[in-house]
XYZ file of C-alpha atoms in Angstrom:
332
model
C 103.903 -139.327 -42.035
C 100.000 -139.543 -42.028
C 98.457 -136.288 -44.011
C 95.661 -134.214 -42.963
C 93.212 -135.459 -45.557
C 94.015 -139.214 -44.260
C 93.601 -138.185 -39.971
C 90.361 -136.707 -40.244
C 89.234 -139.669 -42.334
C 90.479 -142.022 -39.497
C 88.716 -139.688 -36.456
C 85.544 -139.679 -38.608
C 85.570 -143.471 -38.935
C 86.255 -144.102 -35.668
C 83.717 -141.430 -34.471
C 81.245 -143.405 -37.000
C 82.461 -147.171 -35.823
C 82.275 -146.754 -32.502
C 78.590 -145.049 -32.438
C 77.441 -148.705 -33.895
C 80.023 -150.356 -31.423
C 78.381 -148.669 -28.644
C 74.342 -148.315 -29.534
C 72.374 -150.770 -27.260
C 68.311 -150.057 -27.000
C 68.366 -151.052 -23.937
C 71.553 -149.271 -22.277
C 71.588 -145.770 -24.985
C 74.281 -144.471 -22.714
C 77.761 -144.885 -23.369
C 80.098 -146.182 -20.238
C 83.654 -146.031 -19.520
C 84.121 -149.637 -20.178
C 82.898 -149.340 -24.131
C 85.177 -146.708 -24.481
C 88.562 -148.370 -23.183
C 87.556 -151.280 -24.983
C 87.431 -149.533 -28.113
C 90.651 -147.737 -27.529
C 92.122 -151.139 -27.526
C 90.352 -151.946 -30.874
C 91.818 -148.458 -32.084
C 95.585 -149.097 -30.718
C 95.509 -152.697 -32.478
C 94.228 -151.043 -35.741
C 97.044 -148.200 -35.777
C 99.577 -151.117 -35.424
C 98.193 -153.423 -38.264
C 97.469 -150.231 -40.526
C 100.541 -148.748 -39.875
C 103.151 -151.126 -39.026
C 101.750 -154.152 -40.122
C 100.517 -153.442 -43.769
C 103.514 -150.943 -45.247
C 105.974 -153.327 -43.624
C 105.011 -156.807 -44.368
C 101.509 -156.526 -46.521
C 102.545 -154.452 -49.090
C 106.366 -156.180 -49.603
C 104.668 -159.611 -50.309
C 105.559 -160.886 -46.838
C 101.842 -162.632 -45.793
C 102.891 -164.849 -43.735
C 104.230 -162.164 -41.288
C 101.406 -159.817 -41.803
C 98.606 -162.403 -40.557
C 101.086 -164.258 -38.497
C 100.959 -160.688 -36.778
C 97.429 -159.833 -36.593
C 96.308 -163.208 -35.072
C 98.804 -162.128 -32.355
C 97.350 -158.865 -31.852
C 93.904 -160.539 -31.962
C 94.948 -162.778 -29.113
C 96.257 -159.806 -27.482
C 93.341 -158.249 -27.401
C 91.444 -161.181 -26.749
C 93.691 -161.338 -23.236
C 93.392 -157.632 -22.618
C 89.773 -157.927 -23.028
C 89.208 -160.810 -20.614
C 92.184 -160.707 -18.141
C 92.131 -156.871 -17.553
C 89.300 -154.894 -18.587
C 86.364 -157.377 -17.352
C 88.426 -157.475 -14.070
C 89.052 -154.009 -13.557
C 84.922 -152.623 -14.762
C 83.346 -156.286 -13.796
C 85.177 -157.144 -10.445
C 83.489 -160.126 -8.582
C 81.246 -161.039 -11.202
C 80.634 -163.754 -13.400
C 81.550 -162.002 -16.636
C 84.874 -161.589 -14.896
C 85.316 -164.959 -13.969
C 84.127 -166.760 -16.615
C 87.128 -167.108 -19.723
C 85.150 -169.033 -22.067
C 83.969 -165.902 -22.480
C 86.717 -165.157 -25.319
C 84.511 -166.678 -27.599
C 82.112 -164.006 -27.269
C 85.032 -161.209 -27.081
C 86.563 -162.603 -30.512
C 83.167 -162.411 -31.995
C 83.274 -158.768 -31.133
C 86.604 -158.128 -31.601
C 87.107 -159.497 -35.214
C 84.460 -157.824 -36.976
C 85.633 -153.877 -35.718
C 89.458 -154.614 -36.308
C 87.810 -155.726 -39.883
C 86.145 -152.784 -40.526
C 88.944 -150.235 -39.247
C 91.480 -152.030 -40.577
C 90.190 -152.613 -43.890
C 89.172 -148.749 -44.573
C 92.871 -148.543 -43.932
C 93.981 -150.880 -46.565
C 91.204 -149.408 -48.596
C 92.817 -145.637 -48.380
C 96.481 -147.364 -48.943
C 94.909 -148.339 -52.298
C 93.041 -145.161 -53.323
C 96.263 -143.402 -52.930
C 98.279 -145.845 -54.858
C 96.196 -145.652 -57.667
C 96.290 -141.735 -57.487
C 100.065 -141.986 -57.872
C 99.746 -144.570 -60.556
C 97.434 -142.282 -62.150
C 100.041 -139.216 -62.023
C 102.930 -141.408 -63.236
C 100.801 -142.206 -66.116
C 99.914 -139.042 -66.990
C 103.635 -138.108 -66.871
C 104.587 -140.907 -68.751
C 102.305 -140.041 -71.561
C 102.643 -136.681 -71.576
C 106.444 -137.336 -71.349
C 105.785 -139.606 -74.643
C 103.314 -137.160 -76.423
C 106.288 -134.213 -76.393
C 108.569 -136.587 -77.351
C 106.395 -137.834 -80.536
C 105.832 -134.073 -81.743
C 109.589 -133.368 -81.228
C 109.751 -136.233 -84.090
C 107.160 -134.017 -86.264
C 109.417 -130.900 -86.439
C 112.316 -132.489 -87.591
C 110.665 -135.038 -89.911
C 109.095 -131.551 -91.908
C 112.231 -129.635 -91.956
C 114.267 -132.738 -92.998
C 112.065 -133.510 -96.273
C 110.921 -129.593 -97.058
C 114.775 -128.670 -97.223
C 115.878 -130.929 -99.403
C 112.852 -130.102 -101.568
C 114.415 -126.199 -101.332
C 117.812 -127.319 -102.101
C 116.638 -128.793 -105.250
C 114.727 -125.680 -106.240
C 117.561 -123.370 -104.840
C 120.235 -125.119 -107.086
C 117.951 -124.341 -110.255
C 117.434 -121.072 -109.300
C 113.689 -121.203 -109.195
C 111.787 -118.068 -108.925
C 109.520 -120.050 -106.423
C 112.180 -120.391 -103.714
C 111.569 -117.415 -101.831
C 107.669 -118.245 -102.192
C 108.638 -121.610 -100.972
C 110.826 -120.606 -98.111
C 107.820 -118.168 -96.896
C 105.046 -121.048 -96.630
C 107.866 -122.997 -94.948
C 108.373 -120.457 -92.257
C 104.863 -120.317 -91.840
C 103.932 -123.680 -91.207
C 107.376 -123.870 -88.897
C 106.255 -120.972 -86.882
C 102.810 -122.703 -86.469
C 104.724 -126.099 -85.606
C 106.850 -124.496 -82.871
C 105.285 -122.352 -81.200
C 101.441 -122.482 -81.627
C 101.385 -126.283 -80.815
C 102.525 -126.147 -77.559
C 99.166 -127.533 -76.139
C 97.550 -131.014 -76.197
C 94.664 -129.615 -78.354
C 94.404 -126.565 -81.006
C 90.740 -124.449 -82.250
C 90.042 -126.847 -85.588
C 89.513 -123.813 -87.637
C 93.098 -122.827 -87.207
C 94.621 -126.438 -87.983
C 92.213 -126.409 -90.639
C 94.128 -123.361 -91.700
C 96.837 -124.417 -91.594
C 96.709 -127.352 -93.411
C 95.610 -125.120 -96.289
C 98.961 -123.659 -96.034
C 100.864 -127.128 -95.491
C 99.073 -128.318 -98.886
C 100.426 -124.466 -101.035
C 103.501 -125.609 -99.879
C 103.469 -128.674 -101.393
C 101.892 -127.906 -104.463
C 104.720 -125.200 -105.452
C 106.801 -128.322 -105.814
C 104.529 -130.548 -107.531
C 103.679 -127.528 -110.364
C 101.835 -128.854 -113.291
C 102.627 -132.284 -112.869
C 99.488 -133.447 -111.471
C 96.333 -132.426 -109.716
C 95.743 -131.593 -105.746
C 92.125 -130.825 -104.474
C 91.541 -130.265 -100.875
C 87.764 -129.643 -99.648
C 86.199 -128.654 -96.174
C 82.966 -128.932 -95.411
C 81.013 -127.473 -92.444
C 83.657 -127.156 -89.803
C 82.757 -124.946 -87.342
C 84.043 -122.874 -84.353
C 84.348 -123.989 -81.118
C 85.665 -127.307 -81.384
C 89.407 -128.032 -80.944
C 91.833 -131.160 -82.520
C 95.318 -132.628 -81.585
C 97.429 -130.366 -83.644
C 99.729 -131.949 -86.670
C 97.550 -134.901 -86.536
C 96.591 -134.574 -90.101
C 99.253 -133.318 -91.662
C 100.960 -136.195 -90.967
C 98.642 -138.025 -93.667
C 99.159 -134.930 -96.154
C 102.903 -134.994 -96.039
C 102.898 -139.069 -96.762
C 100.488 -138.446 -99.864
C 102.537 -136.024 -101.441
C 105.515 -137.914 -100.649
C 104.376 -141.232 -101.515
C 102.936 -139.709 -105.222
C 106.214 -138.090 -106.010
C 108.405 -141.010 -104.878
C 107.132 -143.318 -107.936
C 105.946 -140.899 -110.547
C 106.751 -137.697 -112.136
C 103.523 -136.299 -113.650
C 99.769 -137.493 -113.347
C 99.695 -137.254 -109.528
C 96.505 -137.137 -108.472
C 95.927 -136.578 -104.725
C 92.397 -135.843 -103.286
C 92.272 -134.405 -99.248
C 88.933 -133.764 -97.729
C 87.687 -132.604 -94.309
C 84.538 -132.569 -93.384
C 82.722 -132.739 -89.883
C 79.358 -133.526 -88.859
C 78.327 -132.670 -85.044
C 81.577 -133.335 -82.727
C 83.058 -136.213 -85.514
C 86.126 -135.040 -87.651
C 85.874 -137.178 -91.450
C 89.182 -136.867 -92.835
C 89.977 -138.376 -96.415
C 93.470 -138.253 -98.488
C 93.815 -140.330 -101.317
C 96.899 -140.428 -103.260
C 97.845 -142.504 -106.891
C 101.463 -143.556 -106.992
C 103.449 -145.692 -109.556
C 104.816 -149.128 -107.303
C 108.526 -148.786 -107.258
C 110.918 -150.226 -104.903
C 111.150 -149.371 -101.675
C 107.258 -148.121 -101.671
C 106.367 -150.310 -99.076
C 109.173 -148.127 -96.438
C 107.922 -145.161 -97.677
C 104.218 -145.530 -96.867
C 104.681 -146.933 -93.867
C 107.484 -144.494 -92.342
C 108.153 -142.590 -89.316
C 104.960 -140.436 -90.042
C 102.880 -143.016 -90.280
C 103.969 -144.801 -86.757
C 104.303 -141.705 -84.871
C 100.946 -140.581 -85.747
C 99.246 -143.738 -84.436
C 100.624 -143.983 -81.394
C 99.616 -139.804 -80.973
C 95.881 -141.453 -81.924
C 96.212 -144.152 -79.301
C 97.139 -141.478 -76.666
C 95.063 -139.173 -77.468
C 91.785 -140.634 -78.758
C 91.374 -144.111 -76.626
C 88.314 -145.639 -78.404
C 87.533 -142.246 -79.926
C 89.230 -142.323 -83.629
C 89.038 -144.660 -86.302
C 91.565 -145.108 -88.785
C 91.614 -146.993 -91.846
C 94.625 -147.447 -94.333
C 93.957 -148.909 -98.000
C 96.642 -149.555 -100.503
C 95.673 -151.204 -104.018
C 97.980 -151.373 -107.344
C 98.308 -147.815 -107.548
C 95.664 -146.032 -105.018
C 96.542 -145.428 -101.516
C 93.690 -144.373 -99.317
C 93.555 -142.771 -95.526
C 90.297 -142.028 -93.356
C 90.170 -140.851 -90.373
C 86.775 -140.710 -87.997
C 87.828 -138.522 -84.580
C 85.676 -137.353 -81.918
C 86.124 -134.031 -81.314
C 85.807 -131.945 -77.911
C 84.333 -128.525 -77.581
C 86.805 -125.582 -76.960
């Protein structure tokens, strides 16, 4: 079924083609002959745009499709010289004269070229439109299913953190269990969109780090900076705490005091720096733990939503494991 859009493109092509079909300086005005010619030219395009291409073309069978349109070329080649000419040139040379069909295929090609081919052209346009769409649903479908992964991966590692402090009976569990909620509540339902305002990720990795920090206590050092990072501009949410929660992790997976971990955001026009540095003692298993679930899923979220727009770097030495992160931010 042809759309709307796709009809008035065809009458305003054909309008346009046969206008240059028809101009002749020396005859301006247009006779009944130039117009039943170039209905034929129309008919023969309808059948190889619409018959022709969907049902041979575009299924791979080429053979067919040509095989076809040389038949409809001869066709019009014998409608051209065996009926027109004899009905608007009776008696006349023109008429009687078939060698003629060398000049009729010379005019004949060229206009079923033309119409045909803004056909195949619009065929395409729309294809990639729908590729386009799929795409789009495809990642989209993929980006909700790598943040469903975030949600989970959190709870999983902050409540066997509580359990630990719940079966000492810590006085910070009901601190810790507040923070939790916190970040949870930001997790479900303020990240519902592609992009969050940076201020309030910014915030709320402030909150992500107290969290962690109840549970390291006094057995090591946590510093996280900000510099200049101004309203306006939005981020991917979870993006970076994805890097936080693999620090923290990765430090308390090897040793149990002198953790040292260093995070520091700082922006400069529309680019996002991000730093986190971490120490850890090698132990086994290391190796799985800095390169875990996080770690993949967060890439991937990078690769779909900052094409050639982020730059990530990942250092490990002896004991020193270093992220940066370059991203270019959009405006709000």
């Amino acid at each position: 079924m042809i759309s709307r859009k796709e009809l008035v493109f065809q009458i305003v092509l054909h309008i346009l083609v046969f206008v240059f079909y028809s101009f002749d300086r020396r005859n301006p005005h247009i006779d009944f002959y130039e117009v039943a010619s170039f209905a034929t030219f129309t008919l023969a395009a309808i059948i190889i745009g619409y018959y022709l291409m969907p049902n041979f073309l575009y299924k791979g069978k080429q053979i067919k499709f040509f095989g076809g349109v040389l038949l409809i070329v001869l066709g019009l080649i014998l409608m051209e010289e065996l009926v027109l000419e004899q009905i608007f040139f009776p008696g006349t040379k023109r008429a009687q004269d078939f060698p003629g069909v060398y000049y009729t295929l010379v005019g004949i090609v060229p206009v079923l070229a033309i119409l045909s081919g803004f056909k195949f052209g619009w065929d395409a346009l729309q294809k990639q439109k729908q590729i386009d769409a799929l795409q789009s649903a495809v990642q989209e479908s993929e980006l909700q299913f790598l943040r469903s992964q975030i949600n989970p991966h959190f709870l999983f590692n902050n409540l066997n953190n509580l359990y630990s402090y719940a079966l000492e009976n810590s006085p910070k569990t009901p601190e810790i269990i507040l923070e939790m909620s916190g970040v949870l509540r930001y997790m479900l339902y303020e990240c519902k969109e592609n992009f969050v305002p940076l201020k309030k990720e910014i915030e709320q990795l402030g909150n992500f780090i107290k969290l962690y920090k109840l549970q390291i206590e006094e057995r090591g050092n946590v510093q996280f900076k900000t510099h200049q990072i101004k309203s306006g501009y939005k981020i991917a949410p979870l993006i970076l705490i994805v890097f936080i929660e693999n620090a923290f992790k990765h430090s308390q997976s090897g040793q149990s005091s002198d953790i040292e971990i260093d995070i520091e955001v700082a922006q400069h026009g529309n680019q996002l720096q991000f730093s986190c540095k971490n120490n850890f003692a090698p132990v086994t298993g290391m190796s799985t733990v800095a390169k875990g679930i996080g770690l993949k899923n967060v890439k991937k979220r990078l690769q779909l939503l900052y094409p050639d727009k982020h730059q990530l770097g990942i250092e490990q030495d002896q004991n020193q494991f270093l992220v940066s992160l370059s991203l270019e931010l959009e405006k709000s």
